[in-house]
JSON list of C-alpha atoms in Angstrom, two decimals:
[
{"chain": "D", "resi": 1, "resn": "UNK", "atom": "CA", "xyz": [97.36, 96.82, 95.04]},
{"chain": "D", "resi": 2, "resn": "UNK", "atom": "CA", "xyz": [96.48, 96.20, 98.77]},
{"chain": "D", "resi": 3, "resn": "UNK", "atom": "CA", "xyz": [97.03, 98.67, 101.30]},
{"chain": "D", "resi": 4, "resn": "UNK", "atom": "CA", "xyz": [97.38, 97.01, 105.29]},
{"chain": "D", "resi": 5, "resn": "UNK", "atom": "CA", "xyz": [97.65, 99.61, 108.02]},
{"chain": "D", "resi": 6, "resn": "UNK", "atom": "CA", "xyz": [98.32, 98.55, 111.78]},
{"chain": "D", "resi": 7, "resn": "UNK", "atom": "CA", "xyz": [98.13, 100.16, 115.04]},
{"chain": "D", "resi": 8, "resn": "UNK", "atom": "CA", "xyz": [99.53, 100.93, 117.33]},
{"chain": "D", "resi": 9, "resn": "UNK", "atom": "CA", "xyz": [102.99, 100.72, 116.52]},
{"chain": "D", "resi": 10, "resn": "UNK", "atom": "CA", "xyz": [103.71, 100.21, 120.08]},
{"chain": "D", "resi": 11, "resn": "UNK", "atom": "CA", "xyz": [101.87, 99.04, 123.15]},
{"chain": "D", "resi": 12, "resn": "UNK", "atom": "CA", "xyz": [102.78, 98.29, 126.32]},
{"chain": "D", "resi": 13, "resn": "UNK", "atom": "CA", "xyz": [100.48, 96.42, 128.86]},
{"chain": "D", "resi": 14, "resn": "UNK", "atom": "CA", "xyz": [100.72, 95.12, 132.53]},
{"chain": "D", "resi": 15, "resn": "UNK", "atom": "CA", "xyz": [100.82, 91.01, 132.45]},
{"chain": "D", "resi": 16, "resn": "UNK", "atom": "CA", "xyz": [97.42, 89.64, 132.62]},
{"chain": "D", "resi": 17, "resn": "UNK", "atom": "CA", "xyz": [95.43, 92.52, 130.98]},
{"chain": "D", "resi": 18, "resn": "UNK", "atom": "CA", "xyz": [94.77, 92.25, 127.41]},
{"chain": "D", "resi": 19, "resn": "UNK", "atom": "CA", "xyz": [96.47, 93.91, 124.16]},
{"chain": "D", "resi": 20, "resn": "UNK", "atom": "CA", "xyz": [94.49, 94.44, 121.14]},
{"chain": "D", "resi": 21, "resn": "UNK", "atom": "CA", "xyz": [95.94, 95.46, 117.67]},
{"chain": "D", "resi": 22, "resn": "UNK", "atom": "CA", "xyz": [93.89, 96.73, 114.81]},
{"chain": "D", "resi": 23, "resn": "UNK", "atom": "CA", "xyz": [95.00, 96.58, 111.07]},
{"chain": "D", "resi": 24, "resn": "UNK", "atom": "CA", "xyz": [92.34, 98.11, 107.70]},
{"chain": "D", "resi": 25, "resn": "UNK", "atom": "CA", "xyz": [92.89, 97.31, 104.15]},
{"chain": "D", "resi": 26, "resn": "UNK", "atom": "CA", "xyz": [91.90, 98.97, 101.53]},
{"chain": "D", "resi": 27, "resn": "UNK", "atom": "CA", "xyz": [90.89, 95.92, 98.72]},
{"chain": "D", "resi": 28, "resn": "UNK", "atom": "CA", "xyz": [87.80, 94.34, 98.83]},
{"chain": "D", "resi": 29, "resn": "UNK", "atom": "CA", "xyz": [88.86, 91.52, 97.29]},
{"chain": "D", "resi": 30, "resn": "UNK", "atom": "CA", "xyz": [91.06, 90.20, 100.42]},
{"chain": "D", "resi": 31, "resn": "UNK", "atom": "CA", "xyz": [89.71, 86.99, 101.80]},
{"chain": "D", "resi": 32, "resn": "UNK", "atom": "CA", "xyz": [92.89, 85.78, 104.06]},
{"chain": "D", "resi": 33, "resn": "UNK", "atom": "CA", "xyz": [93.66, 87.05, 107.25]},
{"chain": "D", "resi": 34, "resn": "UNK", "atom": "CA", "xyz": [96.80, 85.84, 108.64]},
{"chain": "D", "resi": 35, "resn": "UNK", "atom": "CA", "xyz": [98.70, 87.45, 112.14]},
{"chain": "D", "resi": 36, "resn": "UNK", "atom": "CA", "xyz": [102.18, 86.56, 112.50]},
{"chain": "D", "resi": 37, "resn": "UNK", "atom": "CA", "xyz": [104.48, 86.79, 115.52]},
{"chain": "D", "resi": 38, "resn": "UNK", "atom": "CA", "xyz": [108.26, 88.04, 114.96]},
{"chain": "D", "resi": 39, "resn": "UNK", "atom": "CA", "xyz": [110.41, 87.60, 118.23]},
{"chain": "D", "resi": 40, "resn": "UNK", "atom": "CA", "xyz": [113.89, 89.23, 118.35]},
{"chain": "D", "resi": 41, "resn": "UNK", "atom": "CA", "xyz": [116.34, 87.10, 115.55]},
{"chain": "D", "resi": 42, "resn": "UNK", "atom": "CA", "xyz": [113.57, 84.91, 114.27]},
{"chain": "D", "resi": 43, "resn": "UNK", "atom": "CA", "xyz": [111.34, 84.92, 111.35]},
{"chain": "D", "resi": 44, "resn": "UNK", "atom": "CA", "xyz": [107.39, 85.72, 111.50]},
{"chain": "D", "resi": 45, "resn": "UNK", "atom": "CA", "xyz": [105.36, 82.86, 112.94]},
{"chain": "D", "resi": 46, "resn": "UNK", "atom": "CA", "xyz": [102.27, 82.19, 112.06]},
{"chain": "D", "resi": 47, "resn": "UNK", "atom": "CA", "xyz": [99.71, 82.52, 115.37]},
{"chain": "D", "resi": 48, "resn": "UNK", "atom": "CA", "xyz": [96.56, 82.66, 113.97]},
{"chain": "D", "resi": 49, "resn": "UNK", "atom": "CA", "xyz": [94.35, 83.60, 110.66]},
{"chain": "D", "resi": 50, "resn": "UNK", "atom": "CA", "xyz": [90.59, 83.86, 109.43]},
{"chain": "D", "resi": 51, "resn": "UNK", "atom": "CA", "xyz": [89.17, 83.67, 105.92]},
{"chain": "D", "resi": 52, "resn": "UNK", "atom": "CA", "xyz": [86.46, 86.19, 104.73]},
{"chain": "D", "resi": 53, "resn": "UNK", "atom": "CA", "xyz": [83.93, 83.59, 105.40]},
{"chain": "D", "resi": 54, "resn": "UNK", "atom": "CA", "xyz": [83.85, 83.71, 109.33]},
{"chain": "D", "resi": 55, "resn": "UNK", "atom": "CA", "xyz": [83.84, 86.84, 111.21]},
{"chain": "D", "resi": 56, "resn": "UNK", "atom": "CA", "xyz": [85.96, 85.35, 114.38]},
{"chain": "D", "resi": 57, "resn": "UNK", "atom": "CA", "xyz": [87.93, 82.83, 115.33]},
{"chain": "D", "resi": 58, "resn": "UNK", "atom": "CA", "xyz": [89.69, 81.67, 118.58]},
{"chain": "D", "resi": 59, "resn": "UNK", "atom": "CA", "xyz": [92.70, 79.68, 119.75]},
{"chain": "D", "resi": 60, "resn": "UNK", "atom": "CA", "xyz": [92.69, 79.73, 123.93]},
{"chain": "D", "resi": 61, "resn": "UNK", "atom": "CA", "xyz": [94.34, 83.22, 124.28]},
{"chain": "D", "resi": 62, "resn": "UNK", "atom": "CA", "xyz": [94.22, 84.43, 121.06]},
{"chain": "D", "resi": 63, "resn": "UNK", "atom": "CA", "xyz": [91.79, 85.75, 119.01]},
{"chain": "D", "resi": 64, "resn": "UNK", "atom": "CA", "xyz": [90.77, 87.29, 115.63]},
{"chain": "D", "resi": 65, "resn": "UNK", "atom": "CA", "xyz": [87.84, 89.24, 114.76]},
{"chain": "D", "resi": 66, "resn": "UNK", "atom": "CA", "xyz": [86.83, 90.29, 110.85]},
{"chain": "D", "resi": 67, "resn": "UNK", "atom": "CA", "xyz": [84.73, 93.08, 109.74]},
{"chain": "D", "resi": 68, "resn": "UNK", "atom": "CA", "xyz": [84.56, 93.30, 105.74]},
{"chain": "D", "resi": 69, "resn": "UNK", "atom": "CA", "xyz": [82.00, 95.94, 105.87]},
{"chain": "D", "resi": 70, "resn": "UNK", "atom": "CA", "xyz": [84.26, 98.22, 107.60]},
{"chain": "D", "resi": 71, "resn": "UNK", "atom": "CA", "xyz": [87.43, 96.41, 106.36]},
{"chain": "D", "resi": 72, "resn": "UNK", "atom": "CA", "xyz": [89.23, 95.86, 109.45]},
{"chain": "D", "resi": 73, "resn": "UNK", "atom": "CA", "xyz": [90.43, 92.58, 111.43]},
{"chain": "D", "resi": 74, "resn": "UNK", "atom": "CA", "xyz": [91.70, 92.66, 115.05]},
{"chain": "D", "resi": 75, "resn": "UNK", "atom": "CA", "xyz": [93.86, 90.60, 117.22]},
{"chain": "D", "resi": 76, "resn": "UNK", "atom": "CA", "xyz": [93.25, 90.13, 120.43]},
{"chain": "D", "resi": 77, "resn": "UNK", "atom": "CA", "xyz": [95.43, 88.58, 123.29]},
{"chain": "D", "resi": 78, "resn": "UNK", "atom": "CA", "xyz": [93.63, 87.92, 126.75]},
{"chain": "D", "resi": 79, "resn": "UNK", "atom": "CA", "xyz": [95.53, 87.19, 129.82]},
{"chain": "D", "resi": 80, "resn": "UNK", "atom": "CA", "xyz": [98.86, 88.63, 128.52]},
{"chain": "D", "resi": 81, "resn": "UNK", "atom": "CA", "xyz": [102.40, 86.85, 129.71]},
{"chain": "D", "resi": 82, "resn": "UNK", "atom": "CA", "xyz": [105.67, 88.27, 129.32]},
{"chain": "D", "resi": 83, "resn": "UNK", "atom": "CA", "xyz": [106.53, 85.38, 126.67]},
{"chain": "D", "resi": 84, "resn": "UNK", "atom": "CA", "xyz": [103.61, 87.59, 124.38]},
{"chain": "D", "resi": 85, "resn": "UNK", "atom": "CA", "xyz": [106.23, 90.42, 124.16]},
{"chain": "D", "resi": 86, "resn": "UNK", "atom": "CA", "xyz": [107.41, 90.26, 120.02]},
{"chain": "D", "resi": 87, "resn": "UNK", "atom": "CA", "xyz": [106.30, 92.28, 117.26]},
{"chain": "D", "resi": 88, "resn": "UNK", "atom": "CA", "xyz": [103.14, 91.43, 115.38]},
{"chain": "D", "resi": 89, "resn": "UNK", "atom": "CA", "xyz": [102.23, 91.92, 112.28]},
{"chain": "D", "resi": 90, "resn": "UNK", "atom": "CA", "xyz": [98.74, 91.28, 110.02]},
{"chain": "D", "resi": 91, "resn": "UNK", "atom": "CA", "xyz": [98.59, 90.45, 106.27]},
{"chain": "D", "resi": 92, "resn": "UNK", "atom": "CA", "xyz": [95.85, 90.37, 103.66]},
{"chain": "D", "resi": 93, "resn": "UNK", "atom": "CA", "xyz": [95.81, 88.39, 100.08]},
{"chain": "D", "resi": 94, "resn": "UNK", "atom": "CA", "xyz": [93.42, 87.68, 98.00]},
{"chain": "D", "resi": 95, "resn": "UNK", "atom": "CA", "xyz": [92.31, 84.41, 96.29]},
{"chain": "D", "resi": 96, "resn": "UNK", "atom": "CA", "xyz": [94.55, 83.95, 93.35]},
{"chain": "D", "resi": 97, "resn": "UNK", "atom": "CA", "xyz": [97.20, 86.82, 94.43]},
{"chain": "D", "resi": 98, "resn": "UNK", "atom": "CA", "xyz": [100.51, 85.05, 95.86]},
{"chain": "D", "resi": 99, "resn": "UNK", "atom": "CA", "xyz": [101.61, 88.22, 97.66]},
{"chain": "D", "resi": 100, "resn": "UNK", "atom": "CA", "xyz": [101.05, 88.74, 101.24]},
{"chain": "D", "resi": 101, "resn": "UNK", "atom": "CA", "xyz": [100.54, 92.43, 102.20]},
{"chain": "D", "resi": 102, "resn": "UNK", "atom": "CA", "xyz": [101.95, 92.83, 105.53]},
{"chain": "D", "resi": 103, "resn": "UNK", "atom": "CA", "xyz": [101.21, 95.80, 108.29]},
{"chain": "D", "resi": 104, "resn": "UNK", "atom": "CA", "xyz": [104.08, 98.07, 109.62]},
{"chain": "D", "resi": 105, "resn": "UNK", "atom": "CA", "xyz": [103.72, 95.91, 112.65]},
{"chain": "D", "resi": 106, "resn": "UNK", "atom": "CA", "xyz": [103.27, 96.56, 116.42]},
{"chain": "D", "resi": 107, "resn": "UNK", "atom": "CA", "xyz": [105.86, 95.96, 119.29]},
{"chain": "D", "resi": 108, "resn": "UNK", "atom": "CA", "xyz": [103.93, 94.63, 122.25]},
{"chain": "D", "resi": 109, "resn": "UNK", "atom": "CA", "xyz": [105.76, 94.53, 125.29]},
{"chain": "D", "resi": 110, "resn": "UNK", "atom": "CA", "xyz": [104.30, 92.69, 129.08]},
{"chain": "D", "resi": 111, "resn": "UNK", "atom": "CA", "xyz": [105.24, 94.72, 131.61]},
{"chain": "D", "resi": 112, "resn": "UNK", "atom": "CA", "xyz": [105.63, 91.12, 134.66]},
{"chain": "I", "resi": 1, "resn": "UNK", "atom": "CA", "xyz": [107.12, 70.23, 113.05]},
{"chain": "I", "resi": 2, "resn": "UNK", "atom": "CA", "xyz": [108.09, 70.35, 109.77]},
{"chain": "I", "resi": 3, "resn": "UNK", "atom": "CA", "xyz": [110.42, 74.04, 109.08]},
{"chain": "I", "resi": 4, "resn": "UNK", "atom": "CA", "xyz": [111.95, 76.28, 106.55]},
{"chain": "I", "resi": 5, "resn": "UNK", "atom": "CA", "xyz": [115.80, 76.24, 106.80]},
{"chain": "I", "resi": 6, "resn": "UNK", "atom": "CA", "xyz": [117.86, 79.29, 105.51]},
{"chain": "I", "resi": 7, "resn": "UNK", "atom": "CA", "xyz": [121.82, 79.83, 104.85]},
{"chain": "I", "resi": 8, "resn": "UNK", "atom": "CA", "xyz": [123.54, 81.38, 106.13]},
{"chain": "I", "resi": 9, "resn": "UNK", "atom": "CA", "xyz": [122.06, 83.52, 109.14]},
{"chain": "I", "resi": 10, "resn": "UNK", "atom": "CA", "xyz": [124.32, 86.41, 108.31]},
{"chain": "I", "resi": 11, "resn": "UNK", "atom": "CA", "xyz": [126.26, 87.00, 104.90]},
{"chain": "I", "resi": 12, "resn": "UNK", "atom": "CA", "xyz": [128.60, 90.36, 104.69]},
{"chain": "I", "resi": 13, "resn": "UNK", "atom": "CA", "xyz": [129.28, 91.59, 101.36]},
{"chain": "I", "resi": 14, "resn": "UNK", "atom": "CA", "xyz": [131.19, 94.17, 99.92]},
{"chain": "I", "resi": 15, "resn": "UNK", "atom": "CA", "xyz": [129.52, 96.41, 97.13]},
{"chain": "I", "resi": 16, "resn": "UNK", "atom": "CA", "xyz": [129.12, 95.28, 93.62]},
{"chain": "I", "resi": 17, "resn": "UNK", "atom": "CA", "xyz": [129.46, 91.59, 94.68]},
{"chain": "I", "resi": 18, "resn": "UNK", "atom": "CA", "xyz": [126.88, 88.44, 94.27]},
{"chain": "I", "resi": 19, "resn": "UNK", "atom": "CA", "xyz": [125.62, 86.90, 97.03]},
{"chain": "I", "resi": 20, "resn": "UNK", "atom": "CA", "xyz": [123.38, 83.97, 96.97]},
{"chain": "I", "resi": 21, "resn": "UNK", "atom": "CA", "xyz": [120.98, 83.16, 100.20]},
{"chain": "I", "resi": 22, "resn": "UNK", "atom": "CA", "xyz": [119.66, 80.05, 100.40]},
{"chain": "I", "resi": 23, "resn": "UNK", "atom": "CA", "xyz": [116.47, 78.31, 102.01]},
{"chain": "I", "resi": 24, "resn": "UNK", "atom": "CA", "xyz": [115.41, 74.86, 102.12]},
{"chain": "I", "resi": 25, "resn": "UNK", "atom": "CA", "xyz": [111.52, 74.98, 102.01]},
{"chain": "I", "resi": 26, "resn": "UNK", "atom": "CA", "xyz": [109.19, 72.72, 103.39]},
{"chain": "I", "resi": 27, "resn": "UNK", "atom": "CA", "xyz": [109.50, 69.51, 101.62]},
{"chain": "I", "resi": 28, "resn": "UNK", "atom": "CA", "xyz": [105.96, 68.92, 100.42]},
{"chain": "I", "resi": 29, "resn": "UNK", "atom": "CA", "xyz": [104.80, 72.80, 99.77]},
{"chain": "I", "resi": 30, "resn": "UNK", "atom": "CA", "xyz": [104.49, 74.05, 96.64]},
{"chain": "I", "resi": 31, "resn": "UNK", "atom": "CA", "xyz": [104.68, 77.60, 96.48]},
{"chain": "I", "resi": 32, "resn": "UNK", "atom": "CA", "xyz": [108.14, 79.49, 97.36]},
{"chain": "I", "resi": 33, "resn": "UNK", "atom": "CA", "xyz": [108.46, 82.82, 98.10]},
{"chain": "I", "resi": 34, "resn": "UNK", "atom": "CA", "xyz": [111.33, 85.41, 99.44]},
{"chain": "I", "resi": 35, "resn": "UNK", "atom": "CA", "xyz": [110.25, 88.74, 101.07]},
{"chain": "I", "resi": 36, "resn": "UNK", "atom": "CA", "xyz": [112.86, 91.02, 102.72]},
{"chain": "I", "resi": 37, "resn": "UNK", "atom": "CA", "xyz": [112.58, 93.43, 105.71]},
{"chain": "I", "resi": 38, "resn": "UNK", "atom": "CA", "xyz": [114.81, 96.84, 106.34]},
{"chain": "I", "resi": 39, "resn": "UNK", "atom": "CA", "xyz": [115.41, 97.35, 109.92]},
{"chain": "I", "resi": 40, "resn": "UNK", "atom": "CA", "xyz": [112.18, 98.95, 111.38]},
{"chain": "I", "resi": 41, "resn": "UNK", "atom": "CA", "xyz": [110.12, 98.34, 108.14]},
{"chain": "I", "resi": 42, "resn": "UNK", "atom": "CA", "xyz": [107.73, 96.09, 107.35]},
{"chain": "I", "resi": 43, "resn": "UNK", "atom": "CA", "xyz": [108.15, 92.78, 105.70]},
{"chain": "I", "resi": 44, "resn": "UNK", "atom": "CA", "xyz": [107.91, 93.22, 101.93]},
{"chain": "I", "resi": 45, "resn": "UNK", "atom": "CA", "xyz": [107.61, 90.92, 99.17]},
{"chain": "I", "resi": 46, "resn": "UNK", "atom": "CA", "xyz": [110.13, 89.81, 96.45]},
{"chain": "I", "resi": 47, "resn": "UNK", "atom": "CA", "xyz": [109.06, 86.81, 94.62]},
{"chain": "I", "resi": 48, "resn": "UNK", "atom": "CA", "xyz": [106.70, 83.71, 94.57]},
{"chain": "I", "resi": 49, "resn": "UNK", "atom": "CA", "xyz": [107.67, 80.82, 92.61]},
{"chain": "I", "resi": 50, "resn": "UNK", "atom": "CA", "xyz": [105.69, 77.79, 91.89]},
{"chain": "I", "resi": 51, "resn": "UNK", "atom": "CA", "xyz": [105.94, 74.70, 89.60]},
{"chain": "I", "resi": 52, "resn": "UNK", "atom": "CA", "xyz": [109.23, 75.90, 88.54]},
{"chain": "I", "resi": 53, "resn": "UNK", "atom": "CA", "xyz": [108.88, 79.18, 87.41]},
{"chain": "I", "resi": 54, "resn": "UNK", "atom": "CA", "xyz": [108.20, 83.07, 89.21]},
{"chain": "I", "resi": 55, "resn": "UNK", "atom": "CA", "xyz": [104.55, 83.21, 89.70]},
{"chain": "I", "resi": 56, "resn": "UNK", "atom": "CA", "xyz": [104.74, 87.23, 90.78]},
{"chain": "I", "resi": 57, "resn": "UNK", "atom": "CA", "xyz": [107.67, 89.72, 91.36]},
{"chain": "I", "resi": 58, "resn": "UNK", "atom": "CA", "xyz": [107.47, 93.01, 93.10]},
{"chain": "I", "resi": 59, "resn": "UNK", "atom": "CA", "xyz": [108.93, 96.35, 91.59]},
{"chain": "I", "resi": 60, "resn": "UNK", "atom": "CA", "xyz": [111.61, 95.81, 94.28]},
{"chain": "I", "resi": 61, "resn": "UNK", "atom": "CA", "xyz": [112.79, 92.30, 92.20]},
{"chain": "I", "resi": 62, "resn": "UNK", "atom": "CA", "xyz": [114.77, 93.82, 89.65]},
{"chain": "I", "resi": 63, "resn": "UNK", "atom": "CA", "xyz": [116.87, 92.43, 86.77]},
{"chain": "I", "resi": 64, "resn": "UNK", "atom": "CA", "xyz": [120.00, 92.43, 89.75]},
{"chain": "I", "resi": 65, "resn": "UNK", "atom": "CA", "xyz": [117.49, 89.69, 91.85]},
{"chain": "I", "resi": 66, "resn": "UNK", "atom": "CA", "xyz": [116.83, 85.95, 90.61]},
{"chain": "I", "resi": 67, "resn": "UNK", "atom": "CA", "xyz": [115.73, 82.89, 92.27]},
{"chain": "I", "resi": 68, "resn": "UNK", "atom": "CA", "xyz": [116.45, 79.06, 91.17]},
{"chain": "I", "resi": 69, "resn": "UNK", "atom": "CA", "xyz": [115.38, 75.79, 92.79]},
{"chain": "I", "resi": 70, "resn": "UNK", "atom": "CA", "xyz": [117.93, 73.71, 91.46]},
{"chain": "I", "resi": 71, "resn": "UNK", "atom": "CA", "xyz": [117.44, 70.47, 92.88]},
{"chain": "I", "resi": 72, "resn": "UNK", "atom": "CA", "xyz": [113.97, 69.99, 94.03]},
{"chain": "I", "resi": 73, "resn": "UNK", "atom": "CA", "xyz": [115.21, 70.77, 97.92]},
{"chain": "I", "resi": 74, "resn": "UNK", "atom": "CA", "xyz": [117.03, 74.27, 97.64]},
{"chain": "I", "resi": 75, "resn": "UNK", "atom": "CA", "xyz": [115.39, 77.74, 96.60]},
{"chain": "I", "resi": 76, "resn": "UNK", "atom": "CA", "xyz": [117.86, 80.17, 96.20]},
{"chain": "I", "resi": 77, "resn": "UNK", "atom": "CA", "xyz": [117.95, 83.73, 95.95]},
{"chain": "I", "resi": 78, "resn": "UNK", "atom": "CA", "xyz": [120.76, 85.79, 94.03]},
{"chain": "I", "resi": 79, "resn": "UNK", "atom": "CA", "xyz": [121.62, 89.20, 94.07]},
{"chain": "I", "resi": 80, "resn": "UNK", "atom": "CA", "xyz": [123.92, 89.86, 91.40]},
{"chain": "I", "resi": 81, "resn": "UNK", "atom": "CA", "xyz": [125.43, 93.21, 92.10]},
{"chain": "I", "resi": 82, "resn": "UNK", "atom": "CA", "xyz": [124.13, 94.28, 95.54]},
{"chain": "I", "resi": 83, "resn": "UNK", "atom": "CA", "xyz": [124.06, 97.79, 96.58]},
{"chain": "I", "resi": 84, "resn": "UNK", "atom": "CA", "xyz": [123.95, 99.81, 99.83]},
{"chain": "I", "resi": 85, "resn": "UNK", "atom": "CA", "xyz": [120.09, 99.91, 100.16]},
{"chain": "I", "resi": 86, "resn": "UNK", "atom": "CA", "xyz": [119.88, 95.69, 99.76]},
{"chain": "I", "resi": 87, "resn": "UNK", "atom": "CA", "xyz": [120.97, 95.79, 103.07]},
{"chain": "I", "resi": 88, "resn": "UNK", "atom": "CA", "xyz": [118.29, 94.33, 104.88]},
{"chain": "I", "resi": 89, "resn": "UNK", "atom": "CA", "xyz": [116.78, 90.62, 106.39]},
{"chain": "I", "resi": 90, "resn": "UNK", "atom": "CA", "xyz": [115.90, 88.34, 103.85]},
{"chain": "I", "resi": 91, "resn": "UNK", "atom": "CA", "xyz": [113.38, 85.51, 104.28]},
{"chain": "I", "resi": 92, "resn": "UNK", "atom": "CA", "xyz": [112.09, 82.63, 102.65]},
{"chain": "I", "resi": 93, "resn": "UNK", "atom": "CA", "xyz": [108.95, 81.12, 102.91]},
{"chain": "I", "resi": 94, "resn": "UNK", "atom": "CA", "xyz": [106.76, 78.64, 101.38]},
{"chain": "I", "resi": 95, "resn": "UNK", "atom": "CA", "xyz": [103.15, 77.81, 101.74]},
{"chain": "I", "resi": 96, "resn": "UNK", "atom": "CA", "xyz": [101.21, 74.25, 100.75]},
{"chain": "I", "resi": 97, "resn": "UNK", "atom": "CA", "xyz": [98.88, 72.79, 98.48]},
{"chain": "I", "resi": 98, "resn": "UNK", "atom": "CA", "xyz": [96.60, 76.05, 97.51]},
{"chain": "I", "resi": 99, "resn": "UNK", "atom": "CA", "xyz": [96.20, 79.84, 97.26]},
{"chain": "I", "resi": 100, "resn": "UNK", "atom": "CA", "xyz": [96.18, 81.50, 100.37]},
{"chain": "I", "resi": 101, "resn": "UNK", "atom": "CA", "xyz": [97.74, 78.53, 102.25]},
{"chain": "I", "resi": 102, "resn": "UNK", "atom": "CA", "xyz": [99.38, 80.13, 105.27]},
{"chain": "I", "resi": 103, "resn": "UNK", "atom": "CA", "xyz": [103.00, 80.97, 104.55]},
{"chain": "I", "resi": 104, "resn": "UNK", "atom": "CA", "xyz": [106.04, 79.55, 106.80]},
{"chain": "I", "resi": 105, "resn": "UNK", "atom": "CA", "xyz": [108.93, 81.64, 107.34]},
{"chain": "I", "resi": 106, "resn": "UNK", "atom": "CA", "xyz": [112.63, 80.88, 107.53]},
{"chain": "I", "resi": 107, "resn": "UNK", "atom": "CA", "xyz": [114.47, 82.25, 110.40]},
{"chain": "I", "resi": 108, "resn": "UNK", "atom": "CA", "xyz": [115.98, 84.83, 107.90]},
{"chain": "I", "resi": 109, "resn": "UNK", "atom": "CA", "xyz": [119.58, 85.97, 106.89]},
{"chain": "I", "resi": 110, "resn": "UNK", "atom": "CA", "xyz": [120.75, 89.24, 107.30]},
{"chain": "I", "resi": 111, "resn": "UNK", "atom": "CA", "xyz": [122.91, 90.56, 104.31]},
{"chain": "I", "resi": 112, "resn": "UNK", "atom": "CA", "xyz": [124.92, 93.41, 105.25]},
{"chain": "I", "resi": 113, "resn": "UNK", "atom": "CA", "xyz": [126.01, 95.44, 101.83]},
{"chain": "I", "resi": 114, "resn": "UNK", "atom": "CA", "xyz": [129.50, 97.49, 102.92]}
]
């Protein structure tokens, strides 16, 4: 099955500067991206994703970048604010798979 | 915005006993799905279920785990005879109309196995 590895597994940046967190998987046949954000007591929340089709996507602060040579995706937060601190995590599937295989995730803390 | 609701937040249980967690999906998705989480670990998958039936099951899902959705609004997860090591966060999620729709996650519900 698919392998997803993420790193860091911590990070720590100064509010404003940006935090970017790198995850490779190991099947070729992914073709779903998605990055979710886990804050303290809650459930992963969906922030952004990209599809195998596109090799970036942004939404204001937030963005994802997809290489499938190299099979690696990136998220990337510009501008950081303190409300960014939460664990992420990336995930791959494949069309026709139902699981989601998730990273190990990264705690990002803002230093304000 | 439409969520996933999931009951309770936090069930204690002694060894050897059933517990049953339960999540109300999103009303129109079609595709259910409960993934747990040890403390520090990464989420892992359970179970999918779709048009009434498990779709795909993890080595982790064994003949102790089953999931029902009795009544069209409730998906349920059992655990017949938990143990120790099923300590952990449980949560549900569902996703829409398609493969690879984007999954939506309950808030979870911690089981603690004593």
């Amino acid at each position: 099955g698919e392998n997803v590895e993420q790193h860091p597994s911590t990070l720590s940046v100064q509010e404003g500067d940006s935090a970017v967190i790198k995850c490779t998987y190991s099947d070729s046949a992914s073709n779903y991206f998605p990055w979710y954000k886990q804050e303290l007591g809650k459930g992963p929340q969906l922030i952004i994703d990209i599809r195998s089709n596109v090799g970036e996507k942004k939404d204001q602060r937030i963005a994802v970048t997809l290489n499938k040579t190299a099979k690696h995706f990136s998220l990337h937060i510009t501008e950081t604010q303190p409300e960014d601190s939460a664990v992420y995590f990336c995930a791959a599937t494949s069309y026709g798979e139902d699981q989601f295989y998730f990273g190990t995730g990264t705690s990002l803390t803002v230093i304000p | 915005e439409p969520e996933v609701t999931q009951t309770p937040s936090h069930q204690v249980t002694q060894m050897g006993q059933e517990v049953i967690l339960r999540c109300v999906p999103i009303s129109n998705h079609l595709y259910f799905y409960w993934y747990r989480q040890i403390l520090g670990q990464k989420v892992e998958f359970l179970v999918s279920f779709y048009n009434n039936e498990i779709s795909e099951k993890s080595e982790i899902f064994d003949d102790q785990f089953s999931v029902e959705r009795p009544d069209g609004s409730n998906f349920t997860l059992k655990i017949r005879s938990t143990k120790l090591e099923d300590s952990a966060m449980y949560f549900c999620a569902s996703g829409g109309t398609g493969y690879n729709s984007p999954l939506h996650f309950g808030n979870g519900t911690r089981l603690t196995v004593t």
